[in-house]
mmCIF file of C-alpha atoms in Angstrom:
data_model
loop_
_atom_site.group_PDB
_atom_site.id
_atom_site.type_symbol
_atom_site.label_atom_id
_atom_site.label_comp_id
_atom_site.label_asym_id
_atom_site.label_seq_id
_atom_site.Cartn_x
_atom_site.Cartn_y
_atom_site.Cartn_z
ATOM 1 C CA UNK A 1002 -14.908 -25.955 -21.650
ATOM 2 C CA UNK A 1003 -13.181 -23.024 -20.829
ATOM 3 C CA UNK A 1004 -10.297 -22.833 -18.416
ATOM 4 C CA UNK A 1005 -6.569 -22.572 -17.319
ATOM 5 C CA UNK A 1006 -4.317 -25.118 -17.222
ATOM 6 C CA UNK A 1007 -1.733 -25.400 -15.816
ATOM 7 C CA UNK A 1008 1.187 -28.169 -15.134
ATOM 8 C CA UNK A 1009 2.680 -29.469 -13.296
ATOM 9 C CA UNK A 1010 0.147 -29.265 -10.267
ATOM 10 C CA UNK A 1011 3.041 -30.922 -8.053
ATOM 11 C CA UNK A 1012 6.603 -30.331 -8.132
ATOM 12 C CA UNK A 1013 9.303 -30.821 -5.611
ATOM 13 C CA UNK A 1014 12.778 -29.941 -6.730
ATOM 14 C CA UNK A 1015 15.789 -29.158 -5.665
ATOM 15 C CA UNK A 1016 17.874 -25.842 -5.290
ATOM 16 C CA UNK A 1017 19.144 -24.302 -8.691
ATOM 17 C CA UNK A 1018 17.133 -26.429 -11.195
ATOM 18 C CA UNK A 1019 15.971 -24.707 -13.708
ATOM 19 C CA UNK A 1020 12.583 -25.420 -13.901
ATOM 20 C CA UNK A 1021 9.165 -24.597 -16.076
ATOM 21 C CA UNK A 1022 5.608 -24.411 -14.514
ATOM 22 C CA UNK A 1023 3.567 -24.076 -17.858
ATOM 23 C CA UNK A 1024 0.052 -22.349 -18.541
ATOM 24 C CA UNK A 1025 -2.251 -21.916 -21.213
ATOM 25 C CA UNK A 1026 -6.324 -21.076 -21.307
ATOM 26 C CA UNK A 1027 -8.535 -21.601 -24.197
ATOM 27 C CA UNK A 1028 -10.711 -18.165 -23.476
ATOM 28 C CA UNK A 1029 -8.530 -16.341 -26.244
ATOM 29 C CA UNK A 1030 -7.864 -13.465 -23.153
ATOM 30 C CA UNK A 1031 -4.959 -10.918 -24.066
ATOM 31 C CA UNK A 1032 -4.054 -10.577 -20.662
ATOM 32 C CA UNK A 1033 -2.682 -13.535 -18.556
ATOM 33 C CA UNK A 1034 -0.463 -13.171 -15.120
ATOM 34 C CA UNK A 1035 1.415 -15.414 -12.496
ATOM 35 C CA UNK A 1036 0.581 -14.964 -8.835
ATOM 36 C CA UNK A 1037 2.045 -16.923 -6.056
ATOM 37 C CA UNK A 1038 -0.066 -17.787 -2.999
ATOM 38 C CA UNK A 1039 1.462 -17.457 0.621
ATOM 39 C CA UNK A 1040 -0.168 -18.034 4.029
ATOM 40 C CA UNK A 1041 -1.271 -14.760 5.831
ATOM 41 C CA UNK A 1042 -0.065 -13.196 2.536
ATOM 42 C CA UNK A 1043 -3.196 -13.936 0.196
ATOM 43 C CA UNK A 1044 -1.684 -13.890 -3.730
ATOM 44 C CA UNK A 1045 1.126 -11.405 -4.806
ATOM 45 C CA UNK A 1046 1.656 -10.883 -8.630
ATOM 46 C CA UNK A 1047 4.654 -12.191 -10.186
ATOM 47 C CA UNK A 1048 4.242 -10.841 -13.393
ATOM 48 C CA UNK A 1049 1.940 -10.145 -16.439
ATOM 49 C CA UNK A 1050 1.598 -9.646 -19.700
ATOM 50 C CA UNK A 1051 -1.165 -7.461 -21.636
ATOM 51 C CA UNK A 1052 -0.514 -9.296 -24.573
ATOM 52 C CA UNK A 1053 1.519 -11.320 -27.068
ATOM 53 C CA UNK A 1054 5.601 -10.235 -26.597
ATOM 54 C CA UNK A 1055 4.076 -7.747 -24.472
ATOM 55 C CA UNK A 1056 5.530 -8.414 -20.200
ATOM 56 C CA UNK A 1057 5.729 -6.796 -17.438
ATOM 57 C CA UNK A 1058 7.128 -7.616 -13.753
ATOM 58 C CA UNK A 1059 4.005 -7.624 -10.830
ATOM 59 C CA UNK A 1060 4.928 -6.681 -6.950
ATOM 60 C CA UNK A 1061 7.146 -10.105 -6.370
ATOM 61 C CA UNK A 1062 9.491 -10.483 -9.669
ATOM 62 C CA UNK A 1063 12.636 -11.309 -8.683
ATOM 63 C CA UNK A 1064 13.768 -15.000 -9.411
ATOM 64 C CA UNK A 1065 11.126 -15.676 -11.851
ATOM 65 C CA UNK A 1066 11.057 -15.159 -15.779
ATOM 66 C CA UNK A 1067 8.339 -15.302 -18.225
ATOM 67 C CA UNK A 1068 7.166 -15.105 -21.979
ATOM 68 C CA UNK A 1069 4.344 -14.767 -23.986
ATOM 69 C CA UNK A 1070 5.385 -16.083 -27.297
ATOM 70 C CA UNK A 1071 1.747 -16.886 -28.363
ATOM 71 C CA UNK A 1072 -1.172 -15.323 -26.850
ATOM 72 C CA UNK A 1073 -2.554 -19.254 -25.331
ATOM 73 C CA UNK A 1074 0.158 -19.485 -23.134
ATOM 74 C CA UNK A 1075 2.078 -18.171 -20.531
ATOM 75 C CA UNK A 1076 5.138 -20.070 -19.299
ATOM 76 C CA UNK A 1077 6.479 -18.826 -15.737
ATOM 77 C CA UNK A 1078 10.686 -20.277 -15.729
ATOM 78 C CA UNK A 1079 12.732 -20.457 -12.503
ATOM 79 C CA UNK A 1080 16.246 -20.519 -14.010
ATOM 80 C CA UNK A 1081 17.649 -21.224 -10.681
ATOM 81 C CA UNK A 1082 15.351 -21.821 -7.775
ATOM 82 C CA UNK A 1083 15.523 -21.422 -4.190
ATOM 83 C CA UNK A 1084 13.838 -22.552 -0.819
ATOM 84 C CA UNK A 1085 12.009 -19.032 -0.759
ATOM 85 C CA UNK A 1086 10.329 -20.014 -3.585
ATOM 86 C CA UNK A 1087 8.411 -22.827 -2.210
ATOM 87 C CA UNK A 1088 4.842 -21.664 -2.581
ATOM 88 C CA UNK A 1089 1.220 -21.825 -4.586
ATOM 89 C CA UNK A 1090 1.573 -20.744 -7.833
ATOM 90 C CA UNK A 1091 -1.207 -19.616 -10.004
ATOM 91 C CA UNK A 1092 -1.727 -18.825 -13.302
ATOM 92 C CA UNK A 1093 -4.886 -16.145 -14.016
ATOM 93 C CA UNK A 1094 -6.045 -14.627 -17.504
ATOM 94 C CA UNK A 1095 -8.934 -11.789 -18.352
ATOM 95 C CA UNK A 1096 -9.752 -9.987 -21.323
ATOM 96 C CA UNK A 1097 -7.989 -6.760 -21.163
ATOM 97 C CA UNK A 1098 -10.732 -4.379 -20.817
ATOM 98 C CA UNK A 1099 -9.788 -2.680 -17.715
ATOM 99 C CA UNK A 1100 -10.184 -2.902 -14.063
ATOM 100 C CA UNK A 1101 -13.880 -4.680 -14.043
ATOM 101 C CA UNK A 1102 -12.725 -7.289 -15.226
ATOM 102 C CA UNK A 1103 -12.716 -10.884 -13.866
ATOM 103 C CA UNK A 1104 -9.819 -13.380 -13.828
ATOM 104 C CA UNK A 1105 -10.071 -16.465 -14.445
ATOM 105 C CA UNK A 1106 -7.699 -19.344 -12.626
ATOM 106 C CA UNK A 1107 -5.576 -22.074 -13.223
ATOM 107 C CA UNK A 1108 -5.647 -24.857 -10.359
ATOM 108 C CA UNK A 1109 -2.886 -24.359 -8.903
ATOM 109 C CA UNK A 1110 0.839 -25.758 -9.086
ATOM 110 C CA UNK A 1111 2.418 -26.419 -5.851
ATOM 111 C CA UNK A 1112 6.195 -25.909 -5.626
ATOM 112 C CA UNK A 1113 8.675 -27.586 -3.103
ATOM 113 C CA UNK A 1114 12.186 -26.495 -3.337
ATOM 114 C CA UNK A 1115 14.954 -28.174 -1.291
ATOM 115 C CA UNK B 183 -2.208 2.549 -4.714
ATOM 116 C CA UNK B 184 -4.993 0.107 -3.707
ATOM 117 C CA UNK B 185 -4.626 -2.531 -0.947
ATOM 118 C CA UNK B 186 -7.360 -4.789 1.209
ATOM 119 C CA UNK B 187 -7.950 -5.641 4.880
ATOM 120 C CA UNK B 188 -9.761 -8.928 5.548
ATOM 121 C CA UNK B 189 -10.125 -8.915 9.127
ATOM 122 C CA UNK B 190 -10.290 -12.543 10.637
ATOM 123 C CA UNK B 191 -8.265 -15.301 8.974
ATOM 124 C CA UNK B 192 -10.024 -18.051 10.452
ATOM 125 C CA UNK B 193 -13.829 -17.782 10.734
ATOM 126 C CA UNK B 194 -15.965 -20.678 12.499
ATOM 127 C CA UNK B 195 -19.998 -20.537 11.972
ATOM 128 C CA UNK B 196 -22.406 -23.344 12.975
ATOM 129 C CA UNK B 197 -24.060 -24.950 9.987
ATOM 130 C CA UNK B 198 -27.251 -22.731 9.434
ATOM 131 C CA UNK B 199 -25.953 -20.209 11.092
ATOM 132 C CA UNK B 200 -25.055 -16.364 9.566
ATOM 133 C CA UNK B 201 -22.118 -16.231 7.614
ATOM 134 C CA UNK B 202 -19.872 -12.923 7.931
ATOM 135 C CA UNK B 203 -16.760 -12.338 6.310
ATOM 136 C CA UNK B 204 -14.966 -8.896 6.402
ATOM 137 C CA UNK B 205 -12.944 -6.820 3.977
ATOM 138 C CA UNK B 206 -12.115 -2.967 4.001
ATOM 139 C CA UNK B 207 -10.214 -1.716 1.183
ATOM 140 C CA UNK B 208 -8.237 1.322 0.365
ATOM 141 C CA UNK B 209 -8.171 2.853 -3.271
ATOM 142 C CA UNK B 210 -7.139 6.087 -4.802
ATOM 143 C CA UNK B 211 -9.121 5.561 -7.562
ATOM 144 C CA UNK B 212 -12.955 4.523 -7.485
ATOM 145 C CA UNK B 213 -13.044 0.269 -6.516
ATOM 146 C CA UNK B 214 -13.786 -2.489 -7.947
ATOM 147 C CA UNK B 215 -14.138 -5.446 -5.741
ATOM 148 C CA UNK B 216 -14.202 -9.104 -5.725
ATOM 149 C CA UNK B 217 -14.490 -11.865 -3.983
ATOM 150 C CA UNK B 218 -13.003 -15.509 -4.239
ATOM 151 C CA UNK B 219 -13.522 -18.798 -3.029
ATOM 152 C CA UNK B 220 -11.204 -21.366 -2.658
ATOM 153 C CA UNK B 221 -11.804 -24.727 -2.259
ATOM 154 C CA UNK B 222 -9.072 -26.963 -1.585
ATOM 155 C CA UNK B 223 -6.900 -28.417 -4.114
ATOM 156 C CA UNK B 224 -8.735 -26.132 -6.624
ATOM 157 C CA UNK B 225 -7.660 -22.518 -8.347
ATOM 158 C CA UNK B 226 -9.783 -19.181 -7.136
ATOM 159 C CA UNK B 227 -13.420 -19.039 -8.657
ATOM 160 C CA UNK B 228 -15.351 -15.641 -8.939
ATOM 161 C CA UNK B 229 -18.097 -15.319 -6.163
ATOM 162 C CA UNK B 230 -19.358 -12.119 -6.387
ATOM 163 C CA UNK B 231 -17.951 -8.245 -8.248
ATOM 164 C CA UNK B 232 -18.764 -4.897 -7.575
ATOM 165 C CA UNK B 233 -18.557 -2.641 -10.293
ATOM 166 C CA UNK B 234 -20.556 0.098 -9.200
ATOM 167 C CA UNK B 235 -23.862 -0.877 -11.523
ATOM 168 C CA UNK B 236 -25.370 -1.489 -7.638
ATOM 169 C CA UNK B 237 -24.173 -1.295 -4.011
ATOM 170 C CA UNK B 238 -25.813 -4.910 -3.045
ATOM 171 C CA UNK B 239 -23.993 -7.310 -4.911
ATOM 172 C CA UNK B 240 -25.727 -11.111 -5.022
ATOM 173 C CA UNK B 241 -23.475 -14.157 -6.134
ATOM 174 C CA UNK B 242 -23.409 -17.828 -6.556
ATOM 175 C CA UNK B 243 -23.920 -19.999 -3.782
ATOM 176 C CA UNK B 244 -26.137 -17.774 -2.084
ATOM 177 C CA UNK B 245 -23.800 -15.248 -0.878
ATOM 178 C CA UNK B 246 -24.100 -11.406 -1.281
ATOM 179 C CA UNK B 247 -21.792 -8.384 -0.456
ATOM 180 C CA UNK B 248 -22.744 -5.036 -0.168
ATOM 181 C CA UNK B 249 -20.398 -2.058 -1.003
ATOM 182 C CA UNK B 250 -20.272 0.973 1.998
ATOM 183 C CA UNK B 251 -17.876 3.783 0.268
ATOM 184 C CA UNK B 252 -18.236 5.583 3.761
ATOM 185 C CA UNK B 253 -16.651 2.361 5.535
ATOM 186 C CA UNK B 254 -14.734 1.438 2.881
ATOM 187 C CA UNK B 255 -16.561 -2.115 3.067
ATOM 188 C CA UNK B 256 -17.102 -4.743 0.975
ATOM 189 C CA UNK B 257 -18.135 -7.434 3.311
ATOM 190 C CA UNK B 258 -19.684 -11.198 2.443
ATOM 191 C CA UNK B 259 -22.714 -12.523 4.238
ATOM 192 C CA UNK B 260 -25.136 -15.828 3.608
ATOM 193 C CA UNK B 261 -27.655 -16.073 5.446
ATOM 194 C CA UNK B 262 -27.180 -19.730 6.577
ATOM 195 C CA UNK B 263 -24.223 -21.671 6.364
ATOM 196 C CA UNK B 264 -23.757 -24.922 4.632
ATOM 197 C CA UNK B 265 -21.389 -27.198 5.091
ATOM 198 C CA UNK B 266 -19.720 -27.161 1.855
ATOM 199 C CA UNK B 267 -19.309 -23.148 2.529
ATOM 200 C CA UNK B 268 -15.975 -24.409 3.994
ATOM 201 C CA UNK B 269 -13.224 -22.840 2.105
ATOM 202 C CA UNK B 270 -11.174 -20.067 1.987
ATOM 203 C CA UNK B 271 -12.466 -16.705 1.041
ATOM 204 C CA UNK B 272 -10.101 -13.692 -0.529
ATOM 205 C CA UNK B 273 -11.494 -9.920 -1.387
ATOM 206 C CA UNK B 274 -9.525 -8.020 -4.032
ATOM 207 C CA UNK B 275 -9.115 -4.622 -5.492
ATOM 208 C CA UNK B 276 -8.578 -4.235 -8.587
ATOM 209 C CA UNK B 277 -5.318 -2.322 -9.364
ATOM 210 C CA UNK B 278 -3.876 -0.559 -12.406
ATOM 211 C CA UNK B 279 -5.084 -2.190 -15.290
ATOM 212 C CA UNK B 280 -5.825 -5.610 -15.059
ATOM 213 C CA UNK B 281 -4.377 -6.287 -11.665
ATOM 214 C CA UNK B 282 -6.198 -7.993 -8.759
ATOM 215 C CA UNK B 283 -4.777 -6.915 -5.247
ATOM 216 C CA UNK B 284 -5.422 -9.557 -2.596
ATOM 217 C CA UNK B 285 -6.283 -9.736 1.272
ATOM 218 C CA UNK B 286 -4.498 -12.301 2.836
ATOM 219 C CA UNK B 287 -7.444 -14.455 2.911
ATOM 220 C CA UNK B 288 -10.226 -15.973 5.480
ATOM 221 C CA UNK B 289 -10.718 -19.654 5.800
ATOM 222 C CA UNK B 290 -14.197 -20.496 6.620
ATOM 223 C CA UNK B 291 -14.994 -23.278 8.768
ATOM 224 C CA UNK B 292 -18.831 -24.593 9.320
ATOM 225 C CA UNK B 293 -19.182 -26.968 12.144
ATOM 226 C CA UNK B 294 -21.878 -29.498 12.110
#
């Protein structure tokens, strides 16, 4: 079956623990991204990456890292988190062909920092 | 730059009744639209795309959007609500590249 995964789906931690949310899909997509989910904000990109060692930062970078070591997955690292980051997170990948094209979503990991 | 306006972030409907969701966009470029459904405790699954093949778009689940360049519209109808219609709806943009830009979202709720 085809799909994103992602884990954990729940995670509460606590401020300046380095953590790692991890993400992978089976589609074989070059191009995967992070997103985090707000309420009244809809999803803001993190970051992406267009392919393998290939990154970028999205609209909402700051505090996060990423890497794309081999094209399945797509880790997104909080080397030291805060409360602000509490928040849906969401891991998406698409073929890169260009701006008709659809994403396709993890489920979801929900972060609590404290 | 590309952004979306999804007036309404709670819709109610009576089951049966007309569902209407609304989303204007802005693009500098010529848009492609989506829209997403979320159900809860699940990721974002692809309703419906426009890609300017047709201005009527039909999706899964019965729902359809048609694209007005002259309103800059892209909003979702079904003609009769069903009860597992509740969920949270989002229209995007696509941006540069690959990039999806998001409205804030409209959560749908059908009352029996």
């Amino acid at each position: 079956e085809a799909q994103v995964t992602q884990n954990p789906r729940y995670l509460i931690t606590v401020t300046g623990k380095k953590l790692t949310v991890t993400c992978s899909q089976n589609m074989n997509h070059e191009y995967m991204s992070w997103y985090r989910q707000d309420p009244g904000l809809g999803l803001r990109q993190i970051y992406y990456s267009m392919n393998v060692e290939v990154t970028d930062k999205g609209d909402v970078p700051e505090g996060y890292k990423v890497s794309r070591k081999e094209k399945r997955n797509f880790p997104l690292i909080l080397e030291s988190p805060s409360p602000n980051q509490t928040s849906l997170y969401f891991c998406a990948s698409s073929f890169n062909r260009g701006r008709n094209t659809e994403a396709f979503f993890g489920q979801g990991t929900r972060l609590t920092v404290v | 730059a590309q952004s979306v306006t999804q007036l309404g972030s709670h819709v109610s409907v009576s089951e049966g009744a007309l569902v209407l969701l609304r989303c204007n966009y802005s693009s500098s470029v010529p848009p492609y639209l989506f829209w997403y459904v979320q159900y809860p405790n699940q990721g974002l699954q692809l309703l419906l795309k426009y890609t300017s093949a047709a201005t009527l778009v039909k999706g899964i689940n019965g729902f359809e959007a048609e694209f007005k360049k002259s309103e800059t519209s892209f909003h979702l109808t079904k003609p009769s609500a069903h009860m597992s219609d509740a969920a949270e709806y989002f229209c995007a943009v696509s941006g540069g590249g690959n990039k999806l830009v998001f409205g804030a979202g409209t959560i749908l709720r059908v009352k029996s």
